[in-house]
mmCIF file of C-alpha atoms in Angstrom:
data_model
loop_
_atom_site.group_PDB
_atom_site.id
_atom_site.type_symbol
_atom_site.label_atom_id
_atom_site.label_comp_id
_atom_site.label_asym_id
_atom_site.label_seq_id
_atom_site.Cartn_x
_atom_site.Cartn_y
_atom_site.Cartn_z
ATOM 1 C CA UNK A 238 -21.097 24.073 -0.894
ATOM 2 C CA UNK A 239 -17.671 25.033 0.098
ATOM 3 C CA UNK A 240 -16.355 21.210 -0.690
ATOM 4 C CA UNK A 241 -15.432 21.178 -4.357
ATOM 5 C CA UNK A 242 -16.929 17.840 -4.833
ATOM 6 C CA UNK A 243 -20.175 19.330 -4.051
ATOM 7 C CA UNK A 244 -22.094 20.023 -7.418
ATOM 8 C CA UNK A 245 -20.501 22.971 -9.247
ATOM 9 C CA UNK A 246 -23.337 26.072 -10.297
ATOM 10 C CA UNK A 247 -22.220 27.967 -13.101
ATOM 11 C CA UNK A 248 -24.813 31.032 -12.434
ATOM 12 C CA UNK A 249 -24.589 32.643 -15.369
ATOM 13 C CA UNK A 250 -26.303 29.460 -16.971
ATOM 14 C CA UNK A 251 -27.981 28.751 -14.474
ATOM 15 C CA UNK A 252 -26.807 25.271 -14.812
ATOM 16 C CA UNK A 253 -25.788 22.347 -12.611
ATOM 17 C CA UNK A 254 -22.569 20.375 -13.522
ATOM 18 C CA UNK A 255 -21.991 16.909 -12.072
ATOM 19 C CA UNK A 256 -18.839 15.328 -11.194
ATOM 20 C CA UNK A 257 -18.814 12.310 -13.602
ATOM 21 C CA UNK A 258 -17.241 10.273 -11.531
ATOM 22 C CA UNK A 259 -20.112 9.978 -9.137
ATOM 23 C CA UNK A 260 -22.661 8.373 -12.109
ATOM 24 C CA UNK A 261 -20.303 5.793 -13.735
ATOM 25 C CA UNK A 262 -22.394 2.837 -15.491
ATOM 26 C CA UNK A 263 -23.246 -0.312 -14.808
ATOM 27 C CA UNK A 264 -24.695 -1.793 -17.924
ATOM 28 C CA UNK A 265 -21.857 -4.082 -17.957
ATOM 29 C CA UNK A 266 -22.686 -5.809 -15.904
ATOM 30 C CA UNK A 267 -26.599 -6.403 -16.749
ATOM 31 C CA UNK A 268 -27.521 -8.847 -19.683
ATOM 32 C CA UNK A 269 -29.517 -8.119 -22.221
ATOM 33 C CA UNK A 270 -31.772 -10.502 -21.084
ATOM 34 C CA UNK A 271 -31.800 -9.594 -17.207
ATOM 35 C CA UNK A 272 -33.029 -5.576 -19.150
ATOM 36 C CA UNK A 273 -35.608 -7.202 -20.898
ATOM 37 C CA UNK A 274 -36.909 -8.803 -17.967
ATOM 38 C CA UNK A 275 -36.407 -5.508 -15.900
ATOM 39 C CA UNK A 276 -38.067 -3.640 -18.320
ATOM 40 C CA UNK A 277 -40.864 -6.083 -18.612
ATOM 41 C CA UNK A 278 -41.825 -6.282 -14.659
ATOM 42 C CA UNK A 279 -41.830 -2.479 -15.033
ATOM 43 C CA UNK A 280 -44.385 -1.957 -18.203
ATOM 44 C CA UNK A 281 -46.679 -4.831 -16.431
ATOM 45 C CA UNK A 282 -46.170 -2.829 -13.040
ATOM 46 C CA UNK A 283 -47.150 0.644 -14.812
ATOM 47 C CA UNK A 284 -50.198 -1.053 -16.995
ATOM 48 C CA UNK A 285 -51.318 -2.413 -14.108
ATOM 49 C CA UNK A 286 -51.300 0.733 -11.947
ATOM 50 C CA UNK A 287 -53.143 2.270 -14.849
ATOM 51 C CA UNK A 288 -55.865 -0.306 -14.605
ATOM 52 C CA UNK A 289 -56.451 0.289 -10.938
ATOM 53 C CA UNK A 290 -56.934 4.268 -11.828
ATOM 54 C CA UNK A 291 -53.355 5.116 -9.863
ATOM 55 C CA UNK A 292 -52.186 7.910 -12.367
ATOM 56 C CA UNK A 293 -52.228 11.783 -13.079
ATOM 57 C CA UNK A 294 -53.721 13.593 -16.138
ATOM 58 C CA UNK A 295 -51.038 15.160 -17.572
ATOM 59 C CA UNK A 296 -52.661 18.518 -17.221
ATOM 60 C CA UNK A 297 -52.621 18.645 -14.002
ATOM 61 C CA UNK A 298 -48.568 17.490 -13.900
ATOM 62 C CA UNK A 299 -48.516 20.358 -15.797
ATOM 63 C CA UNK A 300 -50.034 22.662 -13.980
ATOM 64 C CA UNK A 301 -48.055 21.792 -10.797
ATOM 65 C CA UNK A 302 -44.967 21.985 -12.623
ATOM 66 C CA UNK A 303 -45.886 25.262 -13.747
ATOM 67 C CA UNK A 304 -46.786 26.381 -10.347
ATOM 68 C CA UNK A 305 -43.026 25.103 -8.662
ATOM 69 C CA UNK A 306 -40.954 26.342 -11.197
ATOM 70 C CA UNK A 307 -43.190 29.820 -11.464
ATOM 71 C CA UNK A 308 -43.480 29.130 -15.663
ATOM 72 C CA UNK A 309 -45.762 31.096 -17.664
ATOM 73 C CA UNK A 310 -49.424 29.068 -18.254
#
């Protein structure tokens, strides 16, 4: 972590500060169109992973969060 590119931790925060430089965005360069057809493959991907039972109950996300991140239940 010596390298001052590396993420910056401000401790008392407890927070994690990005260079901005490393996330700069591309949406120029995508059409409105080529989103919409992006975003479409990805909602008929995720209904049909649904339909074949290939999900998580949200309780049990939940629950594992809880148990990495040591939250109160």
């Amino acid at each position: 972590m010596g390298n001052s590119k590396k993420h910056l931790i401000d401790k008392k925060q407890n927070l994690i500060q990005e260079p901005a430089t490393e996330y700069e965005s591309k949406s120029e360069t995508i059409s409105e169109d080529e989103l919409s057809e992006l975003l479409e493959k990805l909602i008929e991907k995720g209904i049909a992973q649904c339909e074949r039972g290939e999900t998580t109950p949200h309780e049990v996300v939940m629950a594992s969060i809880k148990q990495k991140f040591n939250l109160p239940l």
